[in-house]
Short mmCIF file of C-alpha atoms in Angstrom, two decimals:
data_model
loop_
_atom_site.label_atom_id
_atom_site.label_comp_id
_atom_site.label_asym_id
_atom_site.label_seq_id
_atom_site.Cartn_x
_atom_site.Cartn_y
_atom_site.Cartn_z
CA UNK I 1 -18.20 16.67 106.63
CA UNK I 2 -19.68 19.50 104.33
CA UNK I 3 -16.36 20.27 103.50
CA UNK I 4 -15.53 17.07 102.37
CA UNK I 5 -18.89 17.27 99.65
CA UNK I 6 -16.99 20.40 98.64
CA UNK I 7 -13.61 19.08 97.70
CA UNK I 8 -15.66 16.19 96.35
CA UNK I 9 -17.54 18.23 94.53
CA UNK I 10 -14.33 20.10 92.74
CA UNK I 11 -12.56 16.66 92.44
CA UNK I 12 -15.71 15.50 90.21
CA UNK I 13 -15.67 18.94 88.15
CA UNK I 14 -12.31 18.53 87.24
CA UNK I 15 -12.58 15.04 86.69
CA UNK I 16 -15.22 15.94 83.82
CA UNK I 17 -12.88 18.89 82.68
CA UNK I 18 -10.21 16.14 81.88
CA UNK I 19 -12.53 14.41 80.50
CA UNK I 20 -13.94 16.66 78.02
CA UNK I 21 -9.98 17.94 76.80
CA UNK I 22 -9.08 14.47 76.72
CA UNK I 23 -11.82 13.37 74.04
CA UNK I 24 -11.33 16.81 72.69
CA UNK I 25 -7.88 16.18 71.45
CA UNK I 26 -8.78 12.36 70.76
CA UNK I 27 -11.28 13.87 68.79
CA UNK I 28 -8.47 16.09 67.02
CA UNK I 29 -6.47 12.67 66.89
CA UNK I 30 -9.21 11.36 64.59
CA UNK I 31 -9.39 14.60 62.64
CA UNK I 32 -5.80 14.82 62.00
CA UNK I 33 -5.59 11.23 61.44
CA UNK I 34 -8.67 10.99 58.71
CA UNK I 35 -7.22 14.41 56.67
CA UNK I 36 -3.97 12.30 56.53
CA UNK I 37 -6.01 9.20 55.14
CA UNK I 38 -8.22 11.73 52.81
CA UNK I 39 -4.92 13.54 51.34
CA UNK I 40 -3.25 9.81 51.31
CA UNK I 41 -6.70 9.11 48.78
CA UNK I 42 -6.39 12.31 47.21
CA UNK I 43 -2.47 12.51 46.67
CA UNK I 44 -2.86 8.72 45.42
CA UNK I 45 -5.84 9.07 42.99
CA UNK I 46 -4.26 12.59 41.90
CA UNK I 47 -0.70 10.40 40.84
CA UNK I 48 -2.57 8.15 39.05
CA UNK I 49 -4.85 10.28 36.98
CA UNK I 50 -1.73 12.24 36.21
CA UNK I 51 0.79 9.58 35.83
CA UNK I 52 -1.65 6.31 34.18
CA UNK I 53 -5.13 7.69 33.19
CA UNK I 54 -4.18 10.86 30.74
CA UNK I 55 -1.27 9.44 29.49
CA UNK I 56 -2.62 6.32 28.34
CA UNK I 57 -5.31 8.37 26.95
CA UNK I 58 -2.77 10.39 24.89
CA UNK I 59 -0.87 7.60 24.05
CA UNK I 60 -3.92 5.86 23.08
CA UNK I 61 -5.12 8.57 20.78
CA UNK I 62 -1.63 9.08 19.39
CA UNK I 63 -1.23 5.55 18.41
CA UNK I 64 -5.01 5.03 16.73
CA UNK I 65 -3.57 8.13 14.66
CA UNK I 66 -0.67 6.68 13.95
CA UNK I 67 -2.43 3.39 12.96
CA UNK I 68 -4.05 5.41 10.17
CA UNK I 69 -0.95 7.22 8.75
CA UNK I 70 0.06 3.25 7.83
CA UNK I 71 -2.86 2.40 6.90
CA UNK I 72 -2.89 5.17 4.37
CA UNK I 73 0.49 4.33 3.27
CA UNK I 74 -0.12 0.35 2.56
CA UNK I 75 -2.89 0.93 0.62
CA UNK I 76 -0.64 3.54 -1.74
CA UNK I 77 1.69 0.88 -1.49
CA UNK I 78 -1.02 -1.62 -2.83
CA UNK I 79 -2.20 1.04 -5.57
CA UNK I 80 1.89 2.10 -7.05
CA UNK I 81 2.42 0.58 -10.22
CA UNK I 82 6.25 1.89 -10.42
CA UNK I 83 9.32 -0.45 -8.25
CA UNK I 84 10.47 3.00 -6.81
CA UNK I 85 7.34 4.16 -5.77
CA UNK I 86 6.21 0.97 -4.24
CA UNK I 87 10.29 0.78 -2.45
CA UNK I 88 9.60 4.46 -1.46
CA UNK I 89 6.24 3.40 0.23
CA UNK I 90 7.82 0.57 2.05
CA UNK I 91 10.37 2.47 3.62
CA UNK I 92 8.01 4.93 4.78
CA UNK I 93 5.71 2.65 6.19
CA UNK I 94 8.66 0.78 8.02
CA UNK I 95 9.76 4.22 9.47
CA UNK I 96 6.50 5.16 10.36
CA UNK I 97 6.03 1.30 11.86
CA UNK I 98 8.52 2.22 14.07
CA UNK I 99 7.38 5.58 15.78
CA UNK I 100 4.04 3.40 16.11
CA UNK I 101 6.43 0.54 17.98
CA UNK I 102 7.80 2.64 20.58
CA UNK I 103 4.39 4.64 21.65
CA UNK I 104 3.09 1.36 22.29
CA UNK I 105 6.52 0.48 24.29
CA UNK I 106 5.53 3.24 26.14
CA UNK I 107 2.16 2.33 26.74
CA UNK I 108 3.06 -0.66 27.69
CA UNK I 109 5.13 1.10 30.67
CA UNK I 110 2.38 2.92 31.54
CA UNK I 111 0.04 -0.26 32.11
CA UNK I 112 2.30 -2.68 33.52
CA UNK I 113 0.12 -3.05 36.33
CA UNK I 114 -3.00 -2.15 35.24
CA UNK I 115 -4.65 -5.78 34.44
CA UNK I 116 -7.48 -3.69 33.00
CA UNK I 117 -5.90 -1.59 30.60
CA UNK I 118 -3.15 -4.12 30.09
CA UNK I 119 -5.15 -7.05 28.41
CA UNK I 120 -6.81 -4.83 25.49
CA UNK I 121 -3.02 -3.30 24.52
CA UNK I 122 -1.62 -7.22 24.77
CA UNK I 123 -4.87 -7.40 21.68
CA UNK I 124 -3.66 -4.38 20.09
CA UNK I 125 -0.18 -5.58 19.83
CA UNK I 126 -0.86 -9.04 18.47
CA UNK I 127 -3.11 -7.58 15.90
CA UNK I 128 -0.34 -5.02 15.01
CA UNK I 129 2.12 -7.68 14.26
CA UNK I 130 -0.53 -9.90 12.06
CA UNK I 131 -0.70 -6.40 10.35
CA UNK I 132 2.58 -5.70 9.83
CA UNK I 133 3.41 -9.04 8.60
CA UNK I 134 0.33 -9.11 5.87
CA UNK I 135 2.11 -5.14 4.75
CA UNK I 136 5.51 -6.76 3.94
CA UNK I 137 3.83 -10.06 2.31
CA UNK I 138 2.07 -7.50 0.06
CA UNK I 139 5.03 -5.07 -0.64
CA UNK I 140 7.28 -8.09 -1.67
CA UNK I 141 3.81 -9.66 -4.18
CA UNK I 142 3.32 -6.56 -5.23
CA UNK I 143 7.16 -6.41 -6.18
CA UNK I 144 7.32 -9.63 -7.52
CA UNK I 145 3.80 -8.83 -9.32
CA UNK I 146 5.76 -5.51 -11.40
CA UNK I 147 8.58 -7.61 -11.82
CA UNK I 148 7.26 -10.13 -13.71
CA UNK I 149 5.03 -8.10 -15.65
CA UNK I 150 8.12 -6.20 -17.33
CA UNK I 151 9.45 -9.60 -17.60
CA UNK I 152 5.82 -10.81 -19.60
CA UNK I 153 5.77 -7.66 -21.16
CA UNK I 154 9.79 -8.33 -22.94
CA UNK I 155 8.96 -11.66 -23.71
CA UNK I 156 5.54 -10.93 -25.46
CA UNK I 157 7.66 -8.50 -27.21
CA UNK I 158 10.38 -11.15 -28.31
CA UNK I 159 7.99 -13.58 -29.54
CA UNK I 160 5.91 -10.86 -31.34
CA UNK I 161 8.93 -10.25 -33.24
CA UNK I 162 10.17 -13.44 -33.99
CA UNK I 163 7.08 -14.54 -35.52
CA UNK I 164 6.79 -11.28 -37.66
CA UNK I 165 9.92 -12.14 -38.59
CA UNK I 166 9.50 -15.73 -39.77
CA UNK I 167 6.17 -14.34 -41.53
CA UNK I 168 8.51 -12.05 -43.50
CA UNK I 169 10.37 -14.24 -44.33
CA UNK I 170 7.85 -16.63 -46.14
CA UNK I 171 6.30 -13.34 -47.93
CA UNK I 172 10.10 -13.60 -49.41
CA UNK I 173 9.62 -17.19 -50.25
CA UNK I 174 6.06 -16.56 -51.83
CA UNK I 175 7.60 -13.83 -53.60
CA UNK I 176 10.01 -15.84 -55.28
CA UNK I 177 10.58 -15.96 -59.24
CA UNK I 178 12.10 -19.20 -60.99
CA UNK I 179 11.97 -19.47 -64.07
CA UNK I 180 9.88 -22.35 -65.72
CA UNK I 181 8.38 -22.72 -61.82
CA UNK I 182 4.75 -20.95 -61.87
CA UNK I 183 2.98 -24.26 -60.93
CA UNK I 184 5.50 -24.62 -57.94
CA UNK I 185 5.78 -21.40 -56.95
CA UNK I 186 1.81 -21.42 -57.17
CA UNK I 187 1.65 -24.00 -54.78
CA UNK I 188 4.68 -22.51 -52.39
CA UNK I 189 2.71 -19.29 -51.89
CA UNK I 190 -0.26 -20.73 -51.42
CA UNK I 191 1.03 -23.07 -48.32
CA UNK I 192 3.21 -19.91 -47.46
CA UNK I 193 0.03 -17.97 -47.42
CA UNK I 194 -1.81 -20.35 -44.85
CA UNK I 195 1.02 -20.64 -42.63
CA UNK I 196 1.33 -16.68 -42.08
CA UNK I 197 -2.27 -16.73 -41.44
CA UNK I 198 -1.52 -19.21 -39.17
CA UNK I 199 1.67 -17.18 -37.82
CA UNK I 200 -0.82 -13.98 -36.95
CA UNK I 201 -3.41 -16.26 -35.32
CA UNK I 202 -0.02 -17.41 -32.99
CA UNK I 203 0.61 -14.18 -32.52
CA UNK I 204 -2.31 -12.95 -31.17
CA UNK I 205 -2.93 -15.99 -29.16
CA UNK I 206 0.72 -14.41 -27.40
CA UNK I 207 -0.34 -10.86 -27.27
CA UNK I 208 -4.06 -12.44 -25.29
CA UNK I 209 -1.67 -14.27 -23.06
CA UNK I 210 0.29 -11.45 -21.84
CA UNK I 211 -3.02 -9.74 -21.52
CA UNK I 212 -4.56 -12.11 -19.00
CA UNK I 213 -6.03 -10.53 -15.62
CA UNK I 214 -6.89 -14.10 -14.05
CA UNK I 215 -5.16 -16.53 -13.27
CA UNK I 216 -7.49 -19.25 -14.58
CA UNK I 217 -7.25 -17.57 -18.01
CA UNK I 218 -3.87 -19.18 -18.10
CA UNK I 219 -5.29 -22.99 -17.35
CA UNK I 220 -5.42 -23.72 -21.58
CA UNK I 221 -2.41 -21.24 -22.75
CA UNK I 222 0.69 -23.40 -22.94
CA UNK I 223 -1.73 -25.87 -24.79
CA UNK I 224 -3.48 -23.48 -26.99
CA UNK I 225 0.14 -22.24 -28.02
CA UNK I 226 1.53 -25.56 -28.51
CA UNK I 227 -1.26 -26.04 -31.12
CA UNK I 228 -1.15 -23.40 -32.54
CA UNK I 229 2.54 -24.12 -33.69
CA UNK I 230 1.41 -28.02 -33.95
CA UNK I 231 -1.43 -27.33 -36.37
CA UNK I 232 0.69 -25.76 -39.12
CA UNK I 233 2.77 -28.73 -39.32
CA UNK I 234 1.04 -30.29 -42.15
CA UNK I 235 1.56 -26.79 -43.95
CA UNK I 236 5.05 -26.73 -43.47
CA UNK I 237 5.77 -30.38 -44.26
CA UNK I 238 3.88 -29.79 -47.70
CA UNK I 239 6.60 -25.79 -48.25
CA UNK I 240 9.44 -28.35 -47.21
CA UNK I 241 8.99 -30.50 -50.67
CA UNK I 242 8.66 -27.43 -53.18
CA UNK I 243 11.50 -25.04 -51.63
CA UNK I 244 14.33 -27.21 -53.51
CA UNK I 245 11.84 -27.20 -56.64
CA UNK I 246 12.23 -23.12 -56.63
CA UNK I 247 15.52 -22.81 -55.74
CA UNK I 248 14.27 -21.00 -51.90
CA UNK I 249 16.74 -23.61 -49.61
CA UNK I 250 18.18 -21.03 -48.19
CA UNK I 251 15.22 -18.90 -47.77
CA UNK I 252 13.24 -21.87 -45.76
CA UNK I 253 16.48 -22.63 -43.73
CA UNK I 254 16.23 -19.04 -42.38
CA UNK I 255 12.27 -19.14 -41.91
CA UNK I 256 12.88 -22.64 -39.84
CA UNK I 257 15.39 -21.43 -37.46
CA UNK I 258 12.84 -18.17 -36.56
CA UNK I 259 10.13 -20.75 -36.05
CA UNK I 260 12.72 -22.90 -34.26
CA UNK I 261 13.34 -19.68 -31.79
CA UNK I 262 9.82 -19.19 -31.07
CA UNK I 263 8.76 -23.08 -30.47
CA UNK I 264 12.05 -23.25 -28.12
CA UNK I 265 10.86 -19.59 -26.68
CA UNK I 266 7.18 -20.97 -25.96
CA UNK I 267 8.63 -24.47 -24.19
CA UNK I 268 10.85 -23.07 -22.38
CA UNK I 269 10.62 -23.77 -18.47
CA UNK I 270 10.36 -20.11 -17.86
CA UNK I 271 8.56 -19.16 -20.63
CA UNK I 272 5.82 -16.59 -21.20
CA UNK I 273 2.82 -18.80 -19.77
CA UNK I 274 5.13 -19.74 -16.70
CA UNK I 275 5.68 -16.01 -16.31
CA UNK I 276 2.55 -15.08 -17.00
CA UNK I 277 0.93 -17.19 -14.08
CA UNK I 278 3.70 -16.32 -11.34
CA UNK I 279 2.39 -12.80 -12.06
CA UNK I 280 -1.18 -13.36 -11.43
CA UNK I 281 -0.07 -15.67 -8.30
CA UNK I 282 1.88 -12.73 -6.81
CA UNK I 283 -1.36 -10.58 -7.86
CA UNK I 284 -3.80 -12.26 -6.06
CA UNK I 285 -1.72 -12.70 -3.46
CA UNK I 286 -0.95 -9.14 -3.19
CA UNK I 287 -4.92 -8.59 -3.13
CA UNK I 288 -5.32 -11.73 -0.20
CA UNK I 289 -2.23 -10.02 1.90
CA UNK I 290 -3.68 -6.39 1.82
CA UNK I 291 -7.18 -7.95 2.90
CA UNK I 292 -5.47 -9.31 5.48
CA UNK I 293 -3.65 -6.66 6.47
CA UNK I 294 -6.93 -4.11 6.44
CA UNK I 295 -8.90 -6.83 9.03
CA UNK I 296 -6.02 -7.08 11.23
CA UNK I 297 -5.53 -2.86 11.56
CA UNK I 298 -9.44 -2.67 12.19
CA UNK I 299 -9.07 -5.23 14.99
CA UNK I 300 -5.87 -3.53 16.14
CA UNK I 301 -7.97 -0.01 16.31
CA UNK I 302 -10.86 -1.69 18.17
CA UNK I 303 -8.35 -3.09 20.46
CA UNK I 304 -6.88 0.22 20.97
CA UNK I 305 -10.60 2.15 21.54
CA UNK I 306 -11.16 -0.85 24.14
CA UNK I 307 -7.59 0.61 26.08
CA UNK I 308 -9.03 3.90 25.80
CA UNK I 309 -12.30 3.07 27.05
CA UNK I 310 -10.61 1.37 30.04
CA UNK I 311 -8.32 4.49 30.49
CA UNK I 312 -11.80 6.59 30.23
CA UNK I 313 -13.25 4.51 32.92
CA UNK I 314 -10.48 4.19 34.90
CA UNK I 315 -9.88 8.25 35.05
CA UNK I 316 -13.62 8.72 35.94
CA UNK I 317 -12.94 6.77 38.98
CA UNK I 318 -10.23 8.14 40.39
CA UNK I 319 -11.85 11.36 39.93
CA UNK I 320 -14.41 9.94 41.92
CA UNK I 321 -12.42 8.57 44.52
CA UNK I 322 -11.09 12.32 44.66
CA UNK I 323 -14.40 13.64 45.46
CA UNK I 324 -15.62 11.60 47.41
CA UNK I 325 -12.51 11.79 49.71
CA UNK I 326 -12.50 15.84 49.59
CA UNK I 327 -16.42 15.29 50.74
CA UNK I 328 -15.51 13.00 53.51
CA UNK I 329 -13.49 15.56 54.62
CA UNK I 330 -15.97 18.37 54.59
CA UNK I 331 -18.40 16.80 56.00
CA UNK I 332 -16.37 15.26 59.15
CA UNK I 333 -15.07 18.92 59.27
CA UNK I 334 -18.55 19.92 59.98
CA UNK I 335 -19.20 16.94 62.51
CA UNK I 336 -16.34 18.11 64.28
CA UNK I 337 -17.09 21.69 64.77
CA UNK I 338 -20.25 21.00 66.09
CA UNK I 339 -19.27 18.78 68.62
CA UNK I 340 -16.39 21.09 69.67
CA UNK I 341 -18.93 23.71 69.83
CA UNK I 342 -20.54 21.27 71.95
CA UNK I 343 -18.32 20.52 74.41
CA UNK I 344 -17.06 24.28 74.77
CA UNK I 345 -20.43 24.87 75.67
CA UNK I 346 -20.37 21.71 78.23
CA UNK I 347 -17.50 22.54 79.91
CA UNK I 348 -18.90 25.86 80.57
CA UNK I 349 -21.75 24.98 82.05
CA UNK I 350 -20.09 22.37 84.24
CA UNK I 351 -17.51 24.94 85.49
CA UNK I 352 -19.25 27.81 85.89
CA UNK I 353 -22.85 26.02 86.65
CA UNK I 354 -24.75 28.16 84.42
#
C-alpha cells in the first residue's frame, strides 16, 4: 500500500512536469504567434509610410511648386505687350501644365485608396482645370486685345491722314488767285478756313478715340464723330456755290472725295469705334479671366496643403502604429521571461522538493 502512494506520488510529479512544458511552449505559441502579428503591424505600417505617406508628401510639395512656376508665367503672360512674347509665354505655360498633369496622375496612383487623402486631390484637380481654362481665356483676350490695338492704331493713322489731307487741300483752294474774284475768293477762304478748323477738331476727336482706356469712353464716339463731319455741312454747302465762281472745280472735287474716304472710313461696320471697343472688350476680359484664374490656383494650393496635411497626419500614425507595435513586443517579451523564470523555478521545486 505505501508503495502504491509512491508511484502515485511520481505519477502526480510528472503529471505537473507535463504540465508546466506544455503551457511553456503554449506560452512560446503565443510569443511566436504575437511577434508574427507585431512584424505583420510593423512590416504593414513600414510599406505604407514608405510607399503612400512620403511620396504623397513629395509629390505634394512638388506639385504646390509647380503650381507657382505657372502662376508666375500667366501673370507674365498677362503683363507682355508683344504677340511673340505673349505666344512664347503660352507655350511655356502649356509645357509646364503638363509636367504639373502627370505629378498629379501620379498622385492620384498613390491615393487610390486612401478616401482621406483622395477627396482633397479630387479639389485640387477641379480647381486646376477652372485654372487652366481662365489661363487660355486670357492668353487668347490678351491676343485678341494686341491685335486689335495695331489694328486701332493703323486706322487712327489712316484717318489722321486723310483728313490732313483734305485740310491741305482747302489751304490750296483758299490760296487760290482769280482774277477780278477778291470778294469770292474772300468768302471761299473764309468758309475754307472754318471747315479746317473743323477738320482738326475731327481729328483730334480720332486721335481721343484711339486713346480710350474704358470701354464706356466709347458709349458717345461713333456719334460724336458723325457730328463732327455732320456739323460742317452747312460750311461746305456754302464752298460748294463759290468754287465754280473761282475757277477751284477741280480743286473741291479732290477735297470731296478725301472727305468722302474718311465719312465712308468712320461708318464703316468695322470701323475705328467698332475696333476700338472689341479691344477694350478683350481687355477687360483679359483682366476678368486672369482674376479668375489667380482665385482658382489659390484654391487649387489650399486644396493641395489640405492633401499634405492628410499625408502629414496619416504618416504620424503609422509611425505610431509602429511604436506602439515594437512596445507591445517589448513589453510581452518581458512578461514572458518572467514567467519562464517562473516556472523554471516551479518545476524545480516540484522535482527536486526544495
Amino acid at each position: 500500500f505505501p508503495s502504491h502512494d509512491r508511484g502515485h506520488m511520481k505519477l502526480t510529479v510528472a503529471h505537473k512536469v507535463i504540465l508546466g512544458f506544455g503551457f511553456i511552449a503554449l506560452l512560446l505559441l503565443f510569443a511566436s504567434l504575437s511577434s508574427l502579428w507585431s512584424f505583420a503591424v510593423v512590416s504593414d505600417s513600414g510599406s505604407r509610410v514608405s510607399d503612400i505617406a512620403v511620396p504623397v508628401q513629395q509629390q505634394s510639395n512638388q506639385a504646390q511648386i509647380q503650381l507657382l512656376k505657372l502662376a508666375k508665367l500667366s501673370a507674365l503672360g498677362f503683363m507682355a505687350d508683344q504677340p511673340k512674347t505673349i505666344s512664347q509665354y503660352q507655350t511655356d505655360f502649356a509645357s509646364a501644365s503638363e509636367q504639373y498633369l502627370q505629378q498629379i496622375k501620379t498622385l492620384s496612383t498613390l491615393t487610390a485608396a486612401e478616401a482621406s487623402l483622395n477627396q482633397p486631390l479630387v479639389q485640387a484637380k477641379q480647381h486646376y482645370e477652372q485654372y487652366q481654362n481662365a489661363v487660355n481665356a486670357m492668353f487668347a483676350a490678351k491676343l485678341t486685345t494686341l491685335k486689335t490695338a495695331e489694328s486701332v492704331a493703323a486706322e487712327v493713322k489712316q484717318l489722321v491722314q486723310l483728313i490732313d489731307d483734305a485740310g491741305a487741300t482747302l489751304v490750296d483752294i483758299s490760296y487760290l488767285e482769280t482774277p477780278g474774284k477778291k470778294a469770292q475768293l474772300e468768302l471761299l477762304a473764309g468758309a475754307a478756313g472754318r471747315v479746317d478748323g473743323q477738320l482738326i477738331t475731327l481729328m483730334q476727336t480720332v486721335k481721343e478715340t484711339g486713346a480710350f482706356t474704358e470701354l464706356s469712353q466709347t458709349a458717345e464716339s461713333q456719334q460724336n464723330l458723325e457730328f463732327a463731319i455732320s456739323d460742317m455741312q452747312g460750311n461746305l454747302d456754302y464752298i460748294s456755290k463759290l468754287v465754280d465762281e473761282v475757277d477751284a472745280t477741280d480743286l473741291w472735287q479732290t477735297f470731296n472725295e478725301q472727305l468722302s474716304s474718311v465719312k465712308q472710313r468712320i461708318s464703316a461696320e468695322n470701323g475705328l469705334v467698332a475696333l476700338k471697343q472689341q479691344q477694350l472688350t478683350a481687355s477687360q476680359q483679359a483682366q476678368s479671366e486672369l482674376t479668375k484664374s489667380e482665385q482658382a490656383i489659390a484654391q487649387a494650393i489650399t486644396a493641395l496643403d489640405q492633401l499634405l496635411k492628410a499625408a502629414d497626419q496619416q504618416f504620424n500614425s503609422l509611425q505610431a502604429e509602429v511604436s506602439s507595435a515594437l512596445s507591445f513586443g517589448q513589453v510581452r517579451t518581458i512578461i514572458i521571461m518572467v514567467v519562464l523564470v517562473a516556472l523554471a523555478g516551479g518545476a524545480t521545486y516540484i522535482v527536486t522538493g526544495k
